Amino acid sequence: MTAGTALGGGPGPRRSPALRRALVAAVAGGVVLGGVLVLLPDRSRDSAPPALGPAGRAAAAVGAGAPAAMPDLTVLIGAREAHLRAHPGDDQSWAVLGSAYVERGLRTADSAYYPKAENALRTSLRTRPERNVAALTGLANLANARHDFRGARKWGEQAVRLAPRRWAAHAALLDAYRGLGDAKGVGRALAKVRKLRSGAAVRIRSGAVYRDRGWREDAAAALTDAAALAETPAERAACLYRVGELAWERGEPGDALRHYDAALAADPDLHPALAAKGRALASVGRTSDALRAYRAALARRPAPEYALELGELYESLKLRPAATAQYDLLRERVRQGGLGGVNDERVLGVFEAEHGDAGAAVRRLTAEFKRHASPENADALGWALHRSGESKAGLKHVESAVKKGPRSALFAYHRGEIERALGRYGAARRHLTEALRINPHFSPLRAPAAHAALKSLGDPPEGGPAQVYAPRGAPIPKLPRPTKPSRQSD
């Protein structure tokens, strides 16, 4: 595809030299809440961005590792398209445009931007095939956005080898390692990111990693610091949303709602905060408000995970036709995303395990777990195996997710229900109780199911297990002497 075909139209208006230099310098990096990081040479660790117009502000925001405001992002895309019609050999501008398309696709859930992003980034790479760190990092970010974390690791590692001191390449690689469930890789990448840069963008990533490790207090501190250091409303909104998510996960919907509202006040386009607000409103009984929030989130970004959450809320309200409509939307959004190269197999597998064909869910999630062995995928596969009648195999995966992943009410619930099915009633009571202790409102369908399961189990028998508590007055059994290992055992 030629540059003219890719961009369409004729050359646009000329830009000022200062703005042109600022735009050409901006190159994209990692993806966090749709933030596009830009590969600028590190003249200082925290240099202030120049005062520019909308396109320049977008370039400066992404250069600092912050989300760009949607209107500014639109202007940036238009400016780069116009510039490239006149200068199709500008590899840096192709990389900027490709990264801006990635950001646009993330913010709008329009996967049609991803093929455009890939074309722009590969055009940059063809124009300058040697040491084009900008294009390589942009391709890593594109793969992260498509949930192709293996591909993101490949491109990110190439970028890091070429430019080991470019922090944005390490940031993209960090996101890839998180998606792959590679804890050691995450640790190495986070150390590099923190060494090379400071500020809100680094603290956002630190908070995400701490959350994955179950260090909630550290995560909250890092994200609160990030919100205080944020230089733009969009960046501050991203931080506040994540603080709200931590509050939700620990079972504090009121605190979560305050943070979601603050995030939306800073950036009304932050659709994840709107969907999360719907979830929290439903948990405190404000059902009508919750439905409005979900519908508004879906109108802005019709993501399959939002459709799944809203469908389950409708199902909990006994509104089955409305739930079915959302489940149909989920399937359609997954199909449309696939046309843009987006991998939504986990979302579809989770849906099938709970509401559709459990056998199909096992097949999908087995393949996805082989590609990306994250704790979330391990838990999803374990639950699908249980739902398809393979509870013992499922328990192993869920136990792995609990061990390696965040402190999750859903993980604990899945573990408890599988243990109940296997007749391990003591462990089932413990883990179902833990799920409700972590977050009593974690799901409109599964939280009530956890209560019902605990009620069916009843109270544990008095006296404890016979193998632990011997009858009163009974002699304490002697343990056998350990035998020496055979010399030929090896």
GROMACS .gro file of C-alpha atoms in nm:
model
  490
    1MET     CA    1   0.000   0.000   0.000
    2THR     CA    2   0.145   0.339  -0.092
    3ALA     CA    3   0.155   0.632   0.147
    4GLY     CA    4  -0.106   0.816  -0.055
    5THR     CA    5  -0.340   0.518  -0.049
    6ALA     CA    6  -0.290   0.469   0.322
    7LEU     CA    7  -0.359   0.828   0.414
    8GLY     CA    8  -0.588   0.952   0.136
    9GLY     CA    9  -0.628   1.305   0.005
   10GLY     CA   10  -0.365   1.561  -0.081
   11PRO     CA   11  -0.104   1.740   0.125
   12GLY     CA   12  -0.225   1.931   0.427
   13PRO     CA   13  -0.132   2.275   0.563
   14ARG     CA   14   0.229   2.347   0.655
   15ARG     CA   15   0.315   2.337   1.024
   16SER     CA   16   0.550   2.561   1.219
   17PRO     CA   17   0.910   2.432   1.245
   18ALA     CA   18   0.885   2.404   1.626
   19LEU     CA   19   0.566   2.201   1.611
   20ARG     CA   20   0.700   1.983   1.328
   21ARG     CA   21   1.013   1.904   1.529
   22ALA     CA   22   0.807   1.820   1.836
   23LEU     CA   23   0.580   1.589   1.640
   24VAL     CA   24   0.860   1.415   1.453
   25ALA     CA   25   1.043   1.355   1.784
   26ALA     CA   26   0.749   1.171   1.937
   27VAL     CA   27   0.757   0.793   1.902
   28ALA     CA   28   0.529   0.555   2.082
   29GLY     CA   29   0.598   0.299   2.354
   30GLY     CA   30   0.401   0.094   2.612
   31VAL     CA   31   0.029   0.058   2.666
   32VAL     CA   32  -0.129   0.132   3.004
   33LEU     CA   33  -0.491   0.246   2.997
   34GLY     CA   34  -0.431   0.351   2.639
   35GLY     CA   35  -0.123   0.563   2.719
   36VAL     CA   36   0.127   0.567   2.430
   37LEU     CA   37   0.486   0.612   2.547
   38VAL     CA   38   0.722   0.799   2.319
   39LEU     CA   39   1.087   0.717   2.260
   40LEU     CA   40   1.260   1.048   2.313
   41PRO     CA   41   1.628   1.074   2.404
   42ASP     CA   42   1.651   1.119   2.781
   43ARG     CA   43   1.805   1.465   2.817
   44SER     CA   44   1.683   1.465   3.177
   45ARG     CA   45   1.477   1.229   3.384
   46ASP     CA   46   1.183   1.462   3.429
   47SER     CA   47   1.212   1.743   3.178
   48ALA     CA   48   0.896   1.952   3.135
   49PRO     CA   49   0.716   1.931   2.798
   50PRO     CA   50   0.711   2.245   2.583
   51ALA     CA   51   0.399   2.458   2.555
   52LEU     CA   52   0.244   2.365   2.220
   53GLY     CA   53  -0.092   2.344   2.046
   54PRO     CA   54  -0.323   2.041   2.053
   55ALA     CA   55  -0.101   1.817   1.837
   56GLY     CA   56   0.206   1.924   2.031
   57ARG     CA   57   0.030   1.862   2.362
   58ALA     CA   58  -0.057   1.509   2.249
   59ALA     CA   59   0.303   1.447   2.146
   60ALA     CA   60   0.432   1.589   2.476
   61ALA     CA   61   0.185   1.385   2.680
   62VAL     CA   62   0.276   1.059   2.517
   63GLY     CA   63   0.641   1.158   2.535
   64ALA     CA   64   0.605   1.171   2.913
   65GLY     CA   65   0.433   0.831   2.918
   66ALA     CA   66   0.090   0.980   2.983
   67PRO     CA   67  -0.245   0.931   2.808
   68ALA     CA   68  -0.323   1.204   2.557
   69ALA     CA   69  -0.654   1.387   2.563
   70MET     CA   70  -0.882   1.254   2.291
   71PRO     CA   71  -0.927   1.589   2.108
   72ASP     CA   72  -0.551   1.644   2.107
   73LEU     CA   73  -0.494   1.290   1.983
   74THR     CA   74  -0.731   1.352   1.694
   75VAL     CA   75  -0.539   1.664   1.596
   76LEU     CA   76  -0.208   1.479   1.621
   77ILE     CA   77  -0.333   1.206   1.385
   78GLY     CA   78  -0.458   1.462   1.136
   79ALA     CA   79  -0.130   1.656   1.150
   80ARG     CA   80   0.083   1.347   1.089
   81GLU     CA   81  -0.140   1.226   0.805
   82ALA     CA   82  -0.113   1.565   0.638
   83HIS     CA   83   0.264   1.576   0.688
   84LEU     CA   84   0.313   1.228   0.544
   85ARG     CA   85   0.121   1.306   0.227
   86ALA     CA   86   0.392   1.559   0.151
   87HIS     CA   87   0.682   1.365   0.308
   88PRO     CA   88   0.614   0.991   0.267
   89GLY     CA   89   0.977   0.903   0.345
   90ASP     CA   90   0.965   1.038   0.702
   91ASP     CA   91   1.012   0.719   0.906
   92GLN     CA   92   0.974   0.897   1.242
   93SER     CA   93   0.636   1.044   1.148
   94TRP     CA   94   0.516   0.701   1.029
   95ALA     CA   95   0.608   0.564   1.372
   96VAL     CA   96   0.427   0.851   1.548
   97LEU     CA   97   0.118   0.800   1.333
   98GLY     CA   98   0.116   0.424   1.390
   99SER     CA   99   0.144   0.469   1.764
  100ALA     CA  100  -0.132   0.729   1.761
  101TYR     CA  101  -0.355   0.483   1.577
  102VAL     CA  102  -0.284   0.225   1.849
  103GLU     CA  103  -0.387   0.476   2.112
  104ARG     CA  104  -0.700   0.568   1.920
  105GLY     CA  105  -0.797   0.204   1.887
  106LEU     CA  106  -0.754   0.148   2.258
  107ARG     CA  107  -0.953   0.454   2.357
  108THR     CA  108  -1.244   0.378   2.123
  109ALA     CA  109  -1.233  -0.007   2.107
  110ASP     CA  110  -1.233   0.031   1.731
  111SER     CA  111  -1.003  -0.249   1.617
  112ALA     CA  112  -1.009  -0.107   1.263
  113TYR     CA  113  -0.731   0.127   1.377
  114TYR     CA  114  -0.494  -0.163   1.442
  115PRO     CA  115  -0.437  -0.266   1.077
  116LYS     CA  116  -0.380   0.102   1.001
  117ALA     CA  117  -0.132   0.118   1.287
  118GLU     CA  118   0.048  -0.192   1.163
  119ASN     CA  119   0.072  -0.052   0.812
  120ALA     CA  120   0.215   0.277   0.939
  121LEU     CA  121   0.468   0.111   1.170
  122ARG     CA  122   0.584  -0.138   0.908
  123THR     CA  123   0.614   0.147   0.658
  124SER     CA  124   0.844   0.320   0.907
  125LEU     CA  125   1.044  -0.001   0.942
  126ARG     CA  126   1.073  -0.041   0.564
  127THR     CA  127   1.178   0.320   0.525
  128ARG     CA  128   1.451   0.278   0.786
  129PRO     CA  129   1.511  -0.092   0.850
  130GLU     CA  130   1.826  -0.045   1.060
  131ARG     CA  131   1.806   0.059   1.428
  132ASN     CA  132   1.448   0.182   1.401
  133VAL     CA  133   1.371   0.156   1.772
  134ALA     CA  134   1.064   0.376   1.732
  135ALA     CA  135   0.890   0.139   1.493
  136LEU     CA  136   0.993  -0.172   1.691
  137THR     CA  137   0.854  -0.028   2.013
  138GLY     CA  138   0.539   0.079   1.835
  139LEU     CA  139   0.493  -0.275   1.706
  140ALA     CA  140   0.540  -0.406   2.060
  141ASN     CA  141   0.268  -0.170   2.180
  142LEU     CA  142   0.039  -0.275   1.897
  143ALA     CA  143   0.086  -0.641   1.989
  144ASN     CA  144   0.009  -0.560   2.355
  145ALA     CA  145  -0.308  -0.381   2.247
  146ARG     CA  146  -0.411  -0.689   2.047
  147HIS     CA  147  -0.333  -0.916   2.346
  148ASP     CA  148  -0.060  -1.085   2.146
  149PHE     CA  149   0.194  -1.085   2.426
  150ARG     CA  150   0.435  -1.324   2.256
  151GLY     CA  151   0.457  -1.086   1.963
  152ALA     CA  152   0.497  -0.792   2.202
  153ARG     CA  153   0.786  -0.969   2.374
  154LYS     CA  154   0.957  -1.032   2.038
  155TRP     CA  155   0.936  -0.671   1.923
  156GLY     CA  156   1.011  -0.531   2.269
  157GLU     CA  157   1.322  -0.743   2.314
  158GLN     CA  158   1.450  -0.631   1.972
  159ALA     CA  159   1.397  -0.267   2.070
  160VAL     CA  160   1.572  -0.314   2.404
  161ARG     CA  161   1.875  -0.479   2.241
  162LEU     CA  162   1.912  -0.183   2.006
  163ALA     CA  163   1.849   0.086   2.268
  164PRO     CA  164   1.905  -0.050   2.621
  165ARG     CA  165   1.865   0.295   2.775
  166ARG     CA  166   1.534   0.386   2.607
  167TRP     CA  167   1.291   0.346   2.892
  168ALA     CA  168   0.981   0.323   2.670
  169ALA     CA  169   1.111   0.003   2.510
  170HIS     CA  170   1.149  -0.151   2.857
  171ALA     CA  171   0.798  -0.029   2.946
  172ALA     CA  172   0.649  -0.204   2.642
  173LEU     CA  173   0.840  -0.518   2.733
  174LEU     CA  174   0.711  -0.497   3.091
  175ASP     CA  175   0.353  -0.499   2.961
  176ALA     CA  176   0.432  -0.802   2.746
  177TYR     CA  177   0.583  -0.995   3.036
  178ARG     CA  178   0.278  -0.920   3.250
  179GLY     CA  179   0.052  -1.060   2.980
  180LEU     CA  180   0.267  -1.372   2.955
  181GLY     CA  181   0.269  -1.430   3.330
  182ASP     CA  182   0.651  -1.410   3.332
  183ALA     CA  183   0.719  -1.291   3.687
  184LYS     CA  184   1.097  -1.286   3.646
  185GLY     CA  185   1.073  -1.089   3.324
  186VAL     CA  186   0.837  -0.842   3.493
  187GLY     CA  187   1.084  -0.791   3.776
  188ARG     CA  188   1.375  -0.725   3.538
  189ALA     CA  189   1.174  -0.488   3.321
  190LEU     CA  190   1.035  -0.293   3.615
  191ALA     CA  191   1.384  -0.248   3.759
  192LYS     CA  192   1.502  -0.108   3.424
  193VAL     CA  193   1.202   0.124   3.392
  194ARG     CA  194   1.253   0.261   3.742
  195LYS     CA  195   1.626   0.307   3.684
  196LEU     CA  196   1.583   0.498   3.360
  197ARG     CA  197   1.294   0.726   3.451
  198SER     CA  198   1.073   0.855   3.732
  199GLY     CA  199   0.736   1.026   3.746
  200ALA     CA  200   0.372   0.929   3.720
  201ALA     CA  201   0.407   0.687   3.427
  202VAL     CA  202   0.664   0.477   3.615
  203ARG     CA  203   0.459   0.475   3.934
  204ILE     CA  204   0.152   0.361   3.740
  205ARG     CA  205   0.346   0.060   3.617
  206SER     CA  206   0.493  -0.005   3.960
  207GLY     CA  207   0.143   0.000   4.107
  208ALA     CA  208   0.019  -0.247   3.847
  209VAL     CA  209   0.304  -0.488   3.921
  210TYR     CA  210   0.254  -0.458   4.298
  211ARG     CA  211  -0.114  -0.532   4.251
  212ASP     CA  212  -0.031  -0.842   4.046
  213ARG     CA  213   0.191  -0.960   4.331
  214GLY     CA  214  -0.082  -0.905   4.591
  215TRP     CA  215   0.095  -0.608   4.752
  216ARG     CA  216  -0.213  -0.389   4.775
  217GLU     CA  217  -0.077  -0.130   5.015
  218ASP     CA  218   0.232  -0.077   4.801
  219ALA     CA  219   0.016  -0.060   4.489
  220ALA     CA  220  -0.213   0.200   4.644
  221ALA     CA  221   0.082   0.411   4.759
  222ALA     CA  222   0.245   0.401   4.414
  223LEU     CA  223  -0.077   0.493   4.234
  224THR     CA  224  -0.163   0.770   4.481
  225ASP     CA  225   0.182   0.917   4.424
  226ALA     CA  226   0.126   0.886   4.049
  227ALA     CA  227  -0.199   1.083   4.073
  228ALA     CA  228  -0.019   1.359   4.265
  229LEU     CA  229   0.259   1.372   4.003
  230ALA     CA  230   0.028   1.362   3.700
  231GLU     CA  231   0.082   1.655   3.465
  232THR     CA  232  -0.243   1.631   3.265
  233PRO     CA  233  -0.607   1.558   3.349
  234ALA     CA  234  -0.601   1.241   3.138
  235GLU     CA  235  -0.296   1.109   3.322
  236ARG     CA  236  -0.447   1.191   3.662
  237ALA     CA  237  -0.770   1.017   3.561
  238ALA     CA  238  -0.581   0.700   3.472
  239CYS     CA  239  -0.420   0.695   3.816
  240LEU     CA  240  -0.745   0.760   4.002
  241TYR     CA  241  -0.919   0.484   3.809
  242ARG     CA  242  -0.656   0.233   3.915
  243VAL     CA  243  -0.678   0.344   4.279
  244GLY     CA  244  -1.052   0.288   4.252
  245GLU     CA  245  -0.993  -0.061   4.114
  246LEU     CA  246  -0.779  -0.146   4.417
  247ALA     CA  247  -1.058  -0.023   4.646
  248TRP     CA  248  -1.310  -0.236   4.456
  249GLU     CA  249  -1.092  -0.546   4.475
  250ARG     CA  250  -1.062  -0.515   4.852
  251GLY     CA  251  -1.441  -0.487   4.889
  252GLU     CA  252  -1.487  -0.112   4.941
  253PRO     CA  253  -1.735   0.000   4.672
  254GLY     CA  254  -1.798   0.340   4.830
  255ASP     CA  255  -1.430   0.432   4.818
  256ALA     CA  256  -1.409   0.289   4.466
  257LEU     CA  257  -1.702   0.504   4.351
  258ARG     CA  258  -1.535   0.821   4.480
  259HIS     CA  259  -1.222   0.747   4.280
  260TYR     CA  260  -1.417   0.654   3.966
  261ASP     CA  261  -1.614   0.979   3.987
  262ALA     CA  262  -1.293   1.178   4.033
  263ALA     CA  263  -1.138   1.000   3.734
  264LEU     CA  264  -1.438   1.079   3.515
  265ALA     CA  265  -1.438   1.440   3.629
  266ALA     CA  266  -1.077   1.466   3.513
  267ASP     CA  267  -1.134   1.276   3.186
  268PRO     CA  268  -1.494   1.207   3.078
  269ASP     CA  269  -1.362   0.987   2.795
  270LEU     CA  270  -1.217   0.731   3.038
  271HIS     CA  271  -1.467   0.453   2.963
  272PRO     CA  272  -1.305   0.191   3.195
  273ALA     CA  273  -1.393   0.413   3.491
  274LEU     CA  274  -1.752   0.439   3.367
  275ALA     CA  275  -1.792   0.061   3.340
  276ALA     CA  276  -1.626   0.013   3.677
  277LYS     CA  277  -1.864   0.271   3.823
  278GLY     CA  278  -2.156   0.063   3.696
  279ARG     CA  279  -2.013  -0.245   3.869
  280ALA     CA  280  -1.972  -0.058   4.199
  281LEU     CA  281  -2.317   0.104   4.180
  282ALA     CA  282  -2.477  -0.236   4.132
  283SER     CA  283  -2.301  -0.369   4.442
  284VAL     CA  284  -2.455  -0.097   4.664
  285GLY     CA  285  -2.806  -0.150   4.527
  286ARG     CA  286  -2.822   0.147   4.289
  287THR     CA  287  -2.930  -0.074   4.003
  288SER     CA  288  -3.083   0.188   3.772
  289ASP     CA  289  -2.773   0.406   3.798
  290ALA     CA  290  -2.555   0.101   3.738
  291LEU     CA  291  -2.740   0.011   3.419
  292ARG     CA  292  -2.708   0.368   3.289
  293ALA     CA  293  -2.333   0.368   3.360
  294TYR     CA  294  -2.281   0.039   3.180
  295ARG     CA  295  -2.484   0.151   2.879
  296ALA     CA  296  -2.287   0.473   2.858
  297ALA     CA  297  -1.957   0.281   2.878
  298LEU     CA  298  -2.069   0.047   2.600
  299ALA     CA  299  -2.175   0.343   2.387
  300ARG     CA  300  -1.827   0.490   2.417
  301ARG     CA  301  -1.631   0.166   2.393
  302PRO     CA  302  -1.835  -0.146   2.312
  303ALA     CA  303  -1.582  -0.381   2.471
  304PRO     CA  304  -1.676  -0.750   2.508
  305GLU     CA  305  -1.585  -0.754   2.877
  306TYR     CA  306  -1.833  -0.473   2.946
  307ALA     CA  307  -2.105  -0.663   2.762
  308LEU     CA  308  -2.030  -0.970   2.973
  309GLU     CA  309  -2.054  -0.774   3.299
  310LEU     CA  310  -2.377  -0.604   3.197
  311GLY     CA  311  -2.525  -0.934   3.077
  312GLU     CA  312  -2.452  -1.095   3.413
  313LEU     CA  313  -2.606  -0.798   3.594
  314TYR     CA  314  -2.922  -0.840   3.385
  315GLU     CA  315  -2.917  -1.212   3.458
  316SER     CA  316  -2.892  -1.148   3.832
  317LEU     CA  317  -3.203  -0.928   3.796
  318LYS     CA  318  -3.390  -1.213   3.618
  319LEU     CA  319  -3.393  -1.011   3.294
  320ARG     CA  320  -3.291  -1.298   3.071
  321PRO     CA  321  -3.376  -1.145   2.730
  322ALA     CA  322  -3.169  -0.837   2.811
  323ALA     CA  323  -2.883  -1.059   2.927
  324THR     CA  324  -2.899  -1.263   2.607
  325ALA     CA  325  -2.878  -0.943   2.400
  326GLN     CA  326  -2.556  -0.849   2.579
  327TYR     CA  327  -2.411  -1.196   2.530
  328ASP     CA  328  -2.487  -1.169   2.159
  329LEU     CA  329  -2.311  -0.831   2.157
  330LEU     CA  330  -2.012  -0.991   2.326
  331ARG     CA  331  -1.981  -1.252   2.051
  332GLU     CA  332  -2.013  -0.987   1.781
  333ARG     CA  333  -1.752  -0.762   1.941
  334VAL     CA  334  -1.509  -1.054   1.971
  335ARG     CA  335  -1.568  -1.129   1.601
  336GLN     CA  336  -1.511  -0.769   1.499
  337GLY     CA  337  -1.202  -0.745   1.715
  338GLY     CA  338  -1.064  -1.055   1.548
  339LEU     CA  339  -1.085  -0.877   1.212
  340GLY     CA  340  -0.843  -0.620   1.354
  341GLY     CA  341  -0.613  -0.886   1.494
  342VAL     CA  342  -0.737  -0.861   1.854
  343ASN     CA  343  -0.713  -1.175   2.066
  344ASP     CA  344  -1.021  -1.189   2.293
  345GLU     CA  345  -1.009  -1.566   2.345
  346ARG     CA  346  -0.998  -1.537   2.723
  347VAL     CA  347  -1.313  -1.322   2.741
  348LEU     CA  348  -1.497  -1.555   2.506
  349GLY     CA  349  -1.372  -1.861   2.693
  350VAL     CA  350  -1.486  -1.720   3.028
  351PHE     CA  351  -1.827  -1.651   2.880
  352GLU     CA  352  -1.858  -1.998   2.728
  353ALA     CA  353  -1.754  -2.167   3.053
  354GLU     CA  354  -2.022  -1.987   3.249
  355HIS     CA  355  -2.304  -1.937   3.000
  356GLY     CA  356  -2.238  -2.150   2.693
  357ASP     CA  357  -2.041  -2.456   2.587
  358ALA     CA  358  -1.793  -2.557   2.859
  359GLY     CA  359  -1.617  -2.799   2.625
  360ALA     CA  360  -1.558  -2.521   2.373
  361ALA     CA  361  -1.435  -2.302   2.658
  362VAL     CA  362  -1.177  -2.565   2.754
  363ARG     CA  363  -1.048  -2.583   2.398
  364ARG     CA  364  -1.022  -2.207   2.364
  365LEU     CA  365  -0.865  -2.150   2.703
  366THR     CA  366  -0.621  -2.439   2.672
  367ALA     CA  367  -0.482  -2.281   2.355
  368GLU     CA  368  -0.479  -1.937   2.515
  369PHE     CA  369  -0.301  -2.064   2.826
  370LYS     CA  370  -0.032  -2.223   2.608
  371ARG     CA  371   0.022  -1.884   2.443
  372HIS     CA  372  -0.003  -1.670   2.757
  373ALA     CA  373   0.035  -1.850   3.090
  374SER     CA  374  -0.086  -1.562   3.307
  375PRO     CA  375  -0.263  -1.626   3.640
  376GLU     CA  376  -0.586  -1.493   3.488
  377ASN     CA  377  -0.568  -1.746   3.207
  378ALA     CA  378  -0.479  -2.024   3.451
  379ASP     CA  379  -0.786  -1.945   3.662
  380ALA     CA  380  -1.014  -1.921   3.357
  381LEU     CA  381  -0.891  -2.256   3.223
  382GLY     CA  382  -0.926  -2.422   3.563
  383TRP     CA  383  -1.284  -2.308   3.597
  384ALA     CA  384  -1.370  -2.419   3.243
  385LEU     CA  385  -1.224  -2.764   3.315
  386HIS     CA  386  -1.438  -2.787   3.629
  387ARG     CA  387  -1.749  -2.680   3.442
  388SER     CA  388  -1.681  -2.948   3.181
  389GLY     CA  389  -1.654  -3.219   3.448
  390GLU     CA  390  -1.274  -3.227   3.494
  391SER     CA  391  -1.260  -3.081   3.844
  392LYS     CA  392  -0.930  -3.238   3.954
  393ALA     CA  393  -0.745  -3.100   3.653
  394GLY     CA  394  -0.919  -2.766   3.698
  395LEU     CA  395  -0.816  -2.738   4.062
  396LYS     CA  396  -0.447  -2.757   3.972
  397HIS     CA  397  -0.478  -2.457   3.741
  398VAL     CA  398  -0.682  -2.253   3.989
  399GLU     CA  399  -0.437  -2.328   4.269
  400SER     CA  400  -0.156  -2.207   4.042
  401ALA     CA  401  -0.347  -1.883   3.974
  402VAL     CA  402  -0.401  -1.827   4.348
  403LYS     CA  403  -0.032  -1.889   4.417
  404LYS     CA  404   0.110  -1.669   4.142
  405GLY     CA  405  -0.155  -1.403   4.092
  406PRO     CA  406  -0.318  -1.118   4.285
  407ARG     CA  407  -0.540  -1.164   4.588
  408SER     CA  408  -0.864  -1.222   4.403
  409ALA     CA  409  -1.212  -1.297   4.531
  410LEU     CA  410  -1.294  -1.469   4.202
  411PHE     CA  411  -0.990  -1.696   4.223
  412ALA     CA  412  -1.080  -1.792   4.581
  413TYR     CA  413  -1.442  -1.857   4.483
  414HIS     CA  414  -1.341  -2.083   4.196
  415ARG     CA  415  -1.106  -2.275   4.422
  416GLY     CA  416  -1.371  -2.319   4.690
  417GLU     CA  417  -1.640  -2.436   4.450
  418ILE     CA  418  -1.411  -2.690   4.285
  419GLU     CA  419  -1.305  -2.821   4.626
  420ARG     CA  420  -1.671  -2.852   4.724
  421ALA     CA  421  -1.736  -3.056   4.409
  422LEU     CA  422  -1.443  -3.284   4.501
  423GLY     CA  423  -1.572  -3.339   4.856
  424ARG     CA  424  -1.297  -3.133   5.022
  425TYR     CA  425  -1.546  -2.956   5.241
  426GLY     CA  426  -1.311  -2.799   5.494
  427ALA     CA  427  -1.098  -2.637   5.227
  428ALA     CA  428  -1.413  -2.536   5.038
  429ARG     CA  429  -1.553  -2.355   5.344
  430ARG     CA  430  -1.223  -2.177   5.397
  431HIS     CA  431  -1.185  -2.053   5.041
  432LEU     CA  432  -1.548  -1.958   4.985
  433THR     CA  433  -1.534  -1.759   5.309
  434GLU     CA  434  -1.210  -1.600   5.191
  435ALA     CA  435  -1.371  -1.493   4.862
  436LEU     CA  436  -1.649  -1.310   5.046
  437ARG     CA  437  -1.403  -1.163   5.294
  438ILE     CA  438  -1.187  -1.022   5.014
  439ASN     CA  439  -1.485  -0.866   4.835
  440PRO     CA  440  -1.843  -0.946   4.935
  441HIS     CA  441  -1.968  -0.790   4.609
  442PHE     CA  442  -1.722  -0.942   4.361
  443SER     CA  443  -1.992  -1.062   4.118
  444PRO     CA  444  -2.371  -1.019   4.094
  445LEU     CA  445  -2.399  -1.392   4.011
  446ARG     CA  446  -2.113  -1.558   4.193
  447ALA     CA  447  -2.119  -1.373   4.525
  448PRO     CA  448  -2.475  -1.502   4.595
  449ALA     CA  449  -2.361  -1.845   4.475
  450ALA     CA  450  -2.077  -1.836   4.729
  451HIS     CA  451  -2.325  -1.759   5.008
  452ALA     CA  452  -2.550  -2.044   4.894
  453ALA     CA  453  -2.257  -2.286   4.876
  454LEU     CA  454  -2.148  -2.199   5.230
  455LYS     CA  455  -2.503  -2.248   5.353
  456SER     CA  456  -2.520  -2.591   5.189
  457LEU     CA  457  -2.193  -2.691   5.354
  458GLY     CA  458  -2.319  -2.596   5.698
  459ASP     CA  459  -2.094  -2.564   6.001
  460PRO     CA  460  -1.782  -2.780   6.029
  461PRO     CA  461  -1.809  -3.082   6.265
  462GLU     CA  462  -1.696  -3.032   6.621
  463GLY     CA  463  -1.358  -3.155   6.735
  464GLY     CA  464  -1.169  -3.114   6.410
  465PRO     CA  465  -1.033  -3.384   6.182
  466ALA     CA  466  -0.968  -3.720   6.348
  467GLN     CA  467  -0.614  -3.734   6.217
  468VAL     CA  468  -0.531  -3.407   6.394
  469TYR     CA  469  -0.725  -3.438   6.721
  470ALA     CA  470  -0.704  -3.779   6.884
  471PRO     CA  471  -0.981  -3.879   7.130
  472ARG     CA  472  -0.927  -3.751   7.486
  473GLY     CA  473  -0.706  -3.987   7.685
  474ALA     CA  474  -0.589  -4.180   7.379
  475PRO     CA  475  -0.213  -4.241   7.357
  476ILE     CA  476  -0.022  -4.026   7.114
  477PRO     CA  477   0.096  -4.248   6.828
  478LYS     CA  478   0.470  -4.275   6.776
  479LEU     CA  479   0.604  -4.168   6.441
  480PRO     CA  480   0.808  -4.429   6.250
  481ARG     CA  481   1.182  -4.382   6.239
  482PRO     CA  482   1.301  -4.240   5.908
  483THR     CA  483   1.478  -4.496   5.693
  484LYS     CA  484   1.815  -4.427   5.542
  485PRO     CA  485   1.806  -4.372   5.166
  486SER     CA  486   1.952  -4.647   4.954
  487ARG     CA  487   2.288  -4.578   4.796
  488GLN     CA  488   2.146  -4.705   4.469
  489SER     CA  489   1.836  -4.481   4.477
  490ASP     CA  490   1.993  -4.243   4.228
   0.00000   0.00000   0.00000
